[in-house]
Amino acid sequence: INAEYMGHFLSVYFFSHFASRPAFFLLRHPSSLSRPEILTKKMARQISAEEIAKHNTEKSCWIVLCGRVYDVTEFLDDHPGGVEIVVDLAGGDATKAFEDVGHSKEALAMLPKYLKGEMIGAEIREISDKPSDGQSGVVMGLLVLVLAVAAGFFFYSTKVAGN
């Protein structure tokens, strides 16, 4: 048996055996996918913006982060920033506010527990654990300004000392 024949045989067997069982394949090999990806591949509940908008109170608090819908009602009392911050964003997309704060890896690890599904028509992407570009741009601008002032002071003081 040559290697090409064996590779063809294995690929045909593999695809014919697992093609009718995509969920089984995904759950048998989770190392290649994160938990939200496993849930969203073929099993994710599709939720409309109208349905999400109904859940905007402390009694029922849903938020959208990067296209995924999370029911964070039971987490509200444990939120370090307070209940009001989350409830103000409830029923809609909280991605920008969430990413601007720059949540910890521990906070990101908690999200799969609260996942309800995906918002219909939303772009699904990974959540960033770093502040958004806008915030980092401000920090970079301030850093450049401080360095420019320090360099100016240094050159001015050396010129004055030299005279």
PDB file of C-alpha atoms in Angstrom:
ATOM      1  CA  ILE A   1       0.000   0.000   0.000  1.00  0.00           C
ATOM      2  CA  ASN A   2       1.462   3.359  -0.972  1.00  0.00           C
ATOM      3  CA  ALA A   3       1.156   6.540   1.130  1.00  0.00           C
ATOM      4  CA  GLU A   4      -1.070   8.334  -1.376  1.00  0.00           C
ATOM      5  CA  TYR A   5      -3.603   5.477  -1.399  1.00  0.00           C
ATOM      6  CA  MET A   6      -3.597   5.308   2.407  1.00  0.00           C
ATOM      7  CA  GLY A   7      -4.112   9.090   2.719  1.00  0.00           C
ATOM      8  CA  HIS A   8      -7.021   8.938   0.260  1.00  0.00           C
ATOM      9  CA  PHE A   9      -8.571   5.993   2.115  1.00  0.00           C
ATOM     10  CA  LEU A  10      -8.313   7.749   5.489  1.00  0.00           C
ATOM     11  CA  SER A  11      -9.731  11.036   4.190  1.00  0.00           C
ATOM     12  CA  VAL A  12     -12.699   9.280   2.536  1.00  0.00           C
ATOM     13  CA  TYR A  13     -13.372   7.242   5.688  1.00  0.00           C
ATOM     14  CA  PHE A  14     -13.012  10.263   7.946  1.00  0.00           C
ATOM     15  CA  PHE A  15     -15.300  12.569   5.961  1.00  0.00           C
ATOM     16  CA  SER A  16     -17.927   9.926   5.229  1.00  0.00           C
ATOM     17  CA  HIS A  17     -18.034   8.910   8.878  1.00  0.00           C
ATOM     18  CA  PHE A  18     -18.091  12.381  10.463  1.00  0.00           C
ATOM     19  CA  ALA A  19     -19.853  14.446   7.779  1.00  0.00           C
ATOM     20  CA  SER A  20     -23.266  13.440   9.081  1.00  0.00           C
ATOM     21  CA  ARG A  21     -22.245  14.164  12.681  1.00  0.00           C
ATOM     22  CA  PRO A  22     -20.793  17.713  12.764  1.00  0.00           C
ATOM     23  CA  ALA A  23     -21.765  18.380  16.375  1.00  0.00           C
ATOM     24  CA  PHE A  24     -20.144  15.096  17.459  1.00  0.00           C
ATOM     25  CA  PHE A  25     -16.950  16.042  15.646  1.00  0.00           C
ATOM     26  CA  LEU A  26     -16.853  19.499  17.224  1.00  0.00           C
ATOM     27  CA  LEU A  27     -17.446  18.194  20.715  1.00  0.00           C
ATOM     28  CA  ARG A  28     -14.871  15.408  20.307  1.00  0.00           C
ATOM     29  CA  HIS A  29     -12.131  17.875  19.306  1.00  0.00           C
ATOM     30  CA  PRO A  30     -12.582  21.017  21.455  1.00  0.00           C
ATOM     31  CA  SER A  31      -8.875  21.855  21.491  1.00  0.00           C
ATOM     32  CA  SER A  32      -9.217  23.429  18.039  1.00  0.00           C
ATOM     33  CA  LEU A  33     -12.148  25.668  19.066  1.00  0.00           C
ATOM     34  CA  SER A  34     -12.907  27.885  22.036  1.00  0.00           C
ATOM     35  CA  ARG A  35     -16.133  27.227  23.963  1.00  0.00           C
ATOM     36  CA  PRO A  36     -18.094  30.103  22.345  1.00  0.00           C
ATOM     37  CA  GLU A  37     -17.009  28.872  18.903  1.00  0.00           C
ATOM     38  CA  ILE A  38     -18.255  25.351  19.688  1.00  0.00           C
ATOM     39  CA  LEU A  39     -21.612  26.762  20.757  1.00  0.00           C
ATOM     40  CA  THR A  40     -21.948  29.065  17.781  1.00  0.00           C
ATOM     41  CA  LYS A  41     -20.872  26.793  14.909  1.00  0.00           C
ATOM     42  CA  LYS A  42     -24.253  25.135  14.273  1.00  0.00           C
ATOM     43  CA  MET A  43     -26.034  25.153  17.604  1.00  0.00           C
ATOM     44  CA  ALA A  44     -26.249  28.868  18.453  1.00  0.00           C
ATOM     45  CA  ARG A  45     -29.659  30.355  19.054  1.00  0.00           C
ATOM     46  CA  GLN A  46     -30.296  33.279  16.712  1.00  0.00           C
ATOM     47  CA  ILE A  47     -31.762  36.223  18.649  1.00  0.00           C
ATOM     48  CA  SER A  48     -33.320  39.338  17.113  1.00  0.00           C
ATOM     49  CA  ALA A  49     -32.464  42.891  18.183  1.00  0.00           C
ATOM     50  CA  GLU A  50     -36.124  43.320  19.219  1.00  0.00           C
ATOM     51  CA  GLU A  51     -35.902  40.339  21.588  1.00  0.00           C
ATOM     52  CA  ILE A  52     -32.611  41.576  23.055  1.00  0.00           C
ATOM     53  CA  ALA A  53     -34.062  45.069  23.613  1.00  0.00           C
ATOM     54  CA  LYS A  54     -36.756  43.587  25.898  1.00  0.00           C
ATOM     55  CA  HIS A  55     -34.106  42.469  28.390  1.00  0.00           C
ATOM     56  CA  ASN A  56     -32.971  45.842  29.723  1.00  0.00           C
ATOM     57  CA  THR A  57     -33.694  45.675  33.453  1.00  0.00           C
ATOM     58  CA  GLU A  58     -32.106  44.274  36.602  1.00  0.00           C
ATOM     59  CA  LYS A  59     -34.625  41.409  36.491  1.00  0.00           C
ATOM     60  CA  SER A  60     -33.632  40.430  32.947  1.00  0.00           C
ATOM     61  CA  CYS A  61     -30.341  41.864  31.711  1.00  0.00           C
ATOM     62  CA  TRP A  62     -28.938  40.850  28.316  1.00  0.00           C
ATOM     63  CA  ILE A  63     -25.977  42.491  26.606  1.00  0.00           C
ATOM     64  CA  VAL A  64     -24.384  41.986  23.196  1.00  0.00           C
ATOM     65  CA  LEU A  65     -20.603  41.655  22.985  1.00  0.00           C
ATOM     66  CA  CYS A  66     -19.039  41.208  19.536  1.00  0.00           C
ATOM     67  CA  GLY A  67     -22.269  39.814  18.124  1.00  0.00           C
ATOM     68  CA  ARG A  68     -22.873  37.291  20.915  1.00  0.00           C
ATOM     69  CA  VAL A  69     -25.760  37.674  23.358  1.00  0.00           C
ATOM     70  CA  TYR A  70     -25.126  37.193  27.074  1.00  0.00           C
ATOM     71  CA  ASP A  71     -27.692  36.978  29.892  1.00  0.00           C
ATOM     72  CA  VAL A  72     -25.769  38.584  32.767  1.00  0.00           C
ATOM     73  CA  THR A  73     -28.742  38.945  35.121  1.00  0.00           C
ATOM     74  CA  GLU A  74     -27.333  36.624  37.797  1.00  0.00           C
ATOM     75  CA  PHE A  75     -23.922  38.343  37.609  1.00  0.00           C
ATOM     76  CA  LEU A  76     -25.158  41.921  38.189  1.00  0.00           C
ATOM     77  CA  ASP A  77     -24.644  41.940  41.971  1.00  0.00           C
ATOM     78  CA  ASP A  78     -21.094  40.609  41.515  1.00  0.00           C
ATOM     79  CA  HIS A  79     -20.040  43.156  38.868  1.00  0.00           C
ATOM     80  CA  PRO A  80     -17.104  45.166  40.304  1.00  0.00           C
ATOM     81  CA  GLY A  81     -18.249  48.372  38.580  1.00  0.00           C
ATOM     82  CA  GLY A  82     -21.766  48.153  39.994  1.00  0.00           C
ATOM     83  CA  VAL A  83     -25.179  47.142  38.719  1.00  0.00           C
ATOM     84  CA  GLU A  84     -26.038  50.487  37.084  1.00  0.00           C
ATOM     85  CA  ILE A  85     -23.186  50.413  34.578  1.00  0.00           C
ATOM     86  CA  VAL A  86     -24.336  47.086  33.145  1.00  0.00           C
ATOM     87  CA  VAL A  87     -28.063  47.866  33.279  1.00  0.00           C
ATOM     88  CA  ASP A  88     -27.463  51.133  31.384  1.00  0.00           C
ATOM     89  CA  LEU A  89     -26.065  49.036  28.510  1.00  0.00           C
ATOM     90  CA  ALA A  90     -28.630  46.226  28.796  1.00  0.00           C
ATOM     91  CA  GLY A  91     -30.795  45.383  25.828  1.00  0.00           C
ATOM     92  CA  GLY A  92     -28.183  46.473  23.308  1.00  0.00           C
ATOM     93  CA  ASP A  93     -24.603  46.302  22.109  1.00  0.00           C
ATOM     94  CA  ALA A  94     -22.124  46.861  24.945  1.00  0.00           C
ATOM     95  CA  THR A  95     -19.006  45.900  22.958  1.00  0.00           C
ATOM     96  CA  LYS A  96     -17.364  49.338  22.826  1.00  0.00           C
ATOM     97  CA  ALA A  97     -17.915  50.050  26.525  1.00  0.00           C
ATOM     98  CA  PHE A  98     -16.733  46.555  27.480  1.00  0.00           C
ATOM     99  CA  GLU A  99     -13.564  46.759  25.400  1.00  0.00           C
ATOM    100  CA  ASP A 100     -12.810  50.385  26.369  1.00  0.00           C
ATOM    101  CA  VAL A 101     -12.557  49.321  30.001  1.00  0.00           C
ATOM    102  CA  GLY A 102     -10.171  46.484  29.139  1.00  0.00           C
ATOM    103  CA  HIS A 103     -11.581  43.585  31.182  1.00  0.00           C
ATOM    104  CA  SER A 104      -9.302  40.949  32.686  1.00  0.00           C
ATOM    105  CA  LYS A 105      -8.746  37.442  31.334  1.00  0.00           C
ATOM    106  CA  GLU A 106     -10.754  36.172  34.317  1.00  0.00           C
ATOM    107  CA  ALA A 107     -13.729  38.292  33.250  1.00  0.00           C
ATOM    108  CA  LEU A 108     -13.440  36.983  29.687  1.00  0.00           C
ATOM    109  CA  ALA A 109     -13.274  33.405  30.990  1.00  0.00           C
ATOM    110  CA  MET A 110     -16.639  33.900  32.741  1.00  0.00           C
ATOM    111  CA  LEU A 111     -18.506  34.871  29.556  1.00  0.00           C
ATOM    112  CA  PRO A 112     -19.275  31.377  28.179  1.00  0.00           C
ATOM    113  CA  LYS A 113     -21.373  30.668  31.289  1.00  0.00           C
ATOM    114  CA  TYR A 114     -23.761  33.495  30.321  1.00  0.00           C
ATOM    115  CA  LEU A 115     -23.896  32.927  26.541  1.00  0.00           C
ATOM    116  CA  LYS A 116     -27.461  32.826  25.131  1.00  0.00           C
ATOM    117  CA  GLY A 117     -26.736  32.889  21.390  1.00  0.00           C
ATOM    118  CA  GLU A 118     -25.934  35.270  18.547  1.00  0.00           C
ATOM    119  CA  MET A 119     -27.609  38.480  17.482  1.00  0.00           C
ATOM    120  CA  ILE A 120     -29.177  38.093  14.050  1.00  0.00           C
ATOM    121  CA  GLY A 121     -27.178  39.971  11.430  1.00  0.00           C
ATOM    122  CA  ALA A 122     -24.319  40.894  13.779  1.00  0.00           C
ATOM    123  CA  GLU A 123     -20.669  40.369  12.941  1.00  0.00           C
ATOM    124  CA  ILE A 124     -19.249  37.706  15.251  1.00  0.00           C
ATOM    125  CA  ARG A 125     -15.674  38.314  16.361  1.00  0.00           C
ATOM    126  CA  GLU A 126     -13.440  37.653  19.331  1.00  0.00           C
ATOM    127  CA  ILE A 127     -13.581  40.011  22.289  1.00  0.00           C
ATOM    128  CA  SER A 128     -10.424  42.021  22.868  1.00  0.00           C
ATOM    129  CA  ASP A 129      -8.916  42.019  26.354  1.00  0.00           C
ATOM    130  CA  LYS A 130      -7.043  45.246  25.525  1.00  0.00           C
ATOM    131  CA  PRO A 131      -8.447  48.786  25.497  1.00  0.00           C
ATOM    132  CA  SER A 132      -9.848  49.896  22.137  1.00  0.00           C
ATOM    133  CA  ASP A 133      -7.645  51.654  19.568  1.00  0.00           C
ATOM    134  CA  GLY A 134      -9.162  55.019  20.462  1.00  0.00           C
ATOM    135  CA  GLN A 135      -8.034  54.789  24.060  1.00  0.00           C
ATOM    136  CA  SER A 136      -4.560  53.473  23.215  1.00  0.00           C
ATOM    137  CA  GLY A 137      -4.210  56.279  20.638  1.00  0.00           C
ATOM    138  CA  VAL A 138      -4.805  58.884  23.353  1.00  0.00           C
ATOM    139  CA  VAL A 139      -2.229  57.221  25.593  1.00  0.00           C
ATOM    140  CA  MET A 140       0.284  57.114  22.744  1.00  0.00           C
ATOM    141  CA  GLY A 141      -0.356  60.795  21.962  1.00  0.00           C
ATOM    142  CA  LEU A 142       0.236  61.762  25.582  1.00  0.00           C
ATOM    143  CA  LEU A 143       3.425  59.715  25.667  1.00  0.00           C
ATOM    144  CA  VAL A 144       4.758  61.460  22.544  1.00  0.00           C
ATOM    145  CA  LEU A 145       3.845  64.861  24.021  1.00  0.00           C
ATOM    146  CA  VAL A 146       5.641  64.113  27.315  1.00  0.00           C
ATOM    147  CA  LEU A 147       8.728  62.887  25.444  1.00  0.00           C
ATOM    148  CA  ALA A 148       8.744  66.010  23.222  1.00  0.00           C
ATOM    149  CA  VAL A 149       8.500  68.315  26.250  1.00  0.00           C
ATOM    150  CA  ALA A 150      11.266  66.374  28.047  1.00  0.00           C
ATOM    151  CA  ALA A 151      13.528  66.524  24.967  1.00  0.00           C
ATOM    152  CA  GLY A 152      12.865  70.254  24.565  1.00  0.00           C
ATOM    153  CA  PHE A 153      13.652  70.877  28.223  1.00  0.00           C
ATOM    154  CA  PHE A 154      16.852  68.817  27.957  1.00  0.00           C
ATOM    155  CA  PHE A 155      18.121  70.688  24.866  1.00  0.00           C
ATOM    156  CA  TYR A 156      17.127  74.078  26.311  1.00  0.00           C
ATOM    157  CA  SER A 157      18.871  73.391  29.629  1.00  0.00           C
ATOM    158  CA  THR A 158      22.066  72.149  27.905  1.00  0.00           C
ATOM    159  CA  LYS A 159      22.120  75.245  25.655  1.00  0.00           C
ATOM    160  CA  VAL A 160      21.631  77.581  28.635  1.00  0.00           C
ATOM    161  CA  ALA A 161      24.281  75.728  30.662  1.00  0.00           C
ATOM    162  CA  GLY A 162      26.710  75.945  27.693  1.00  0.00           C
ATOM    163  CA  ASN A 163      26.395  79.783  27.457  1.00  0.00           C
TER     164      ASN A 163
END
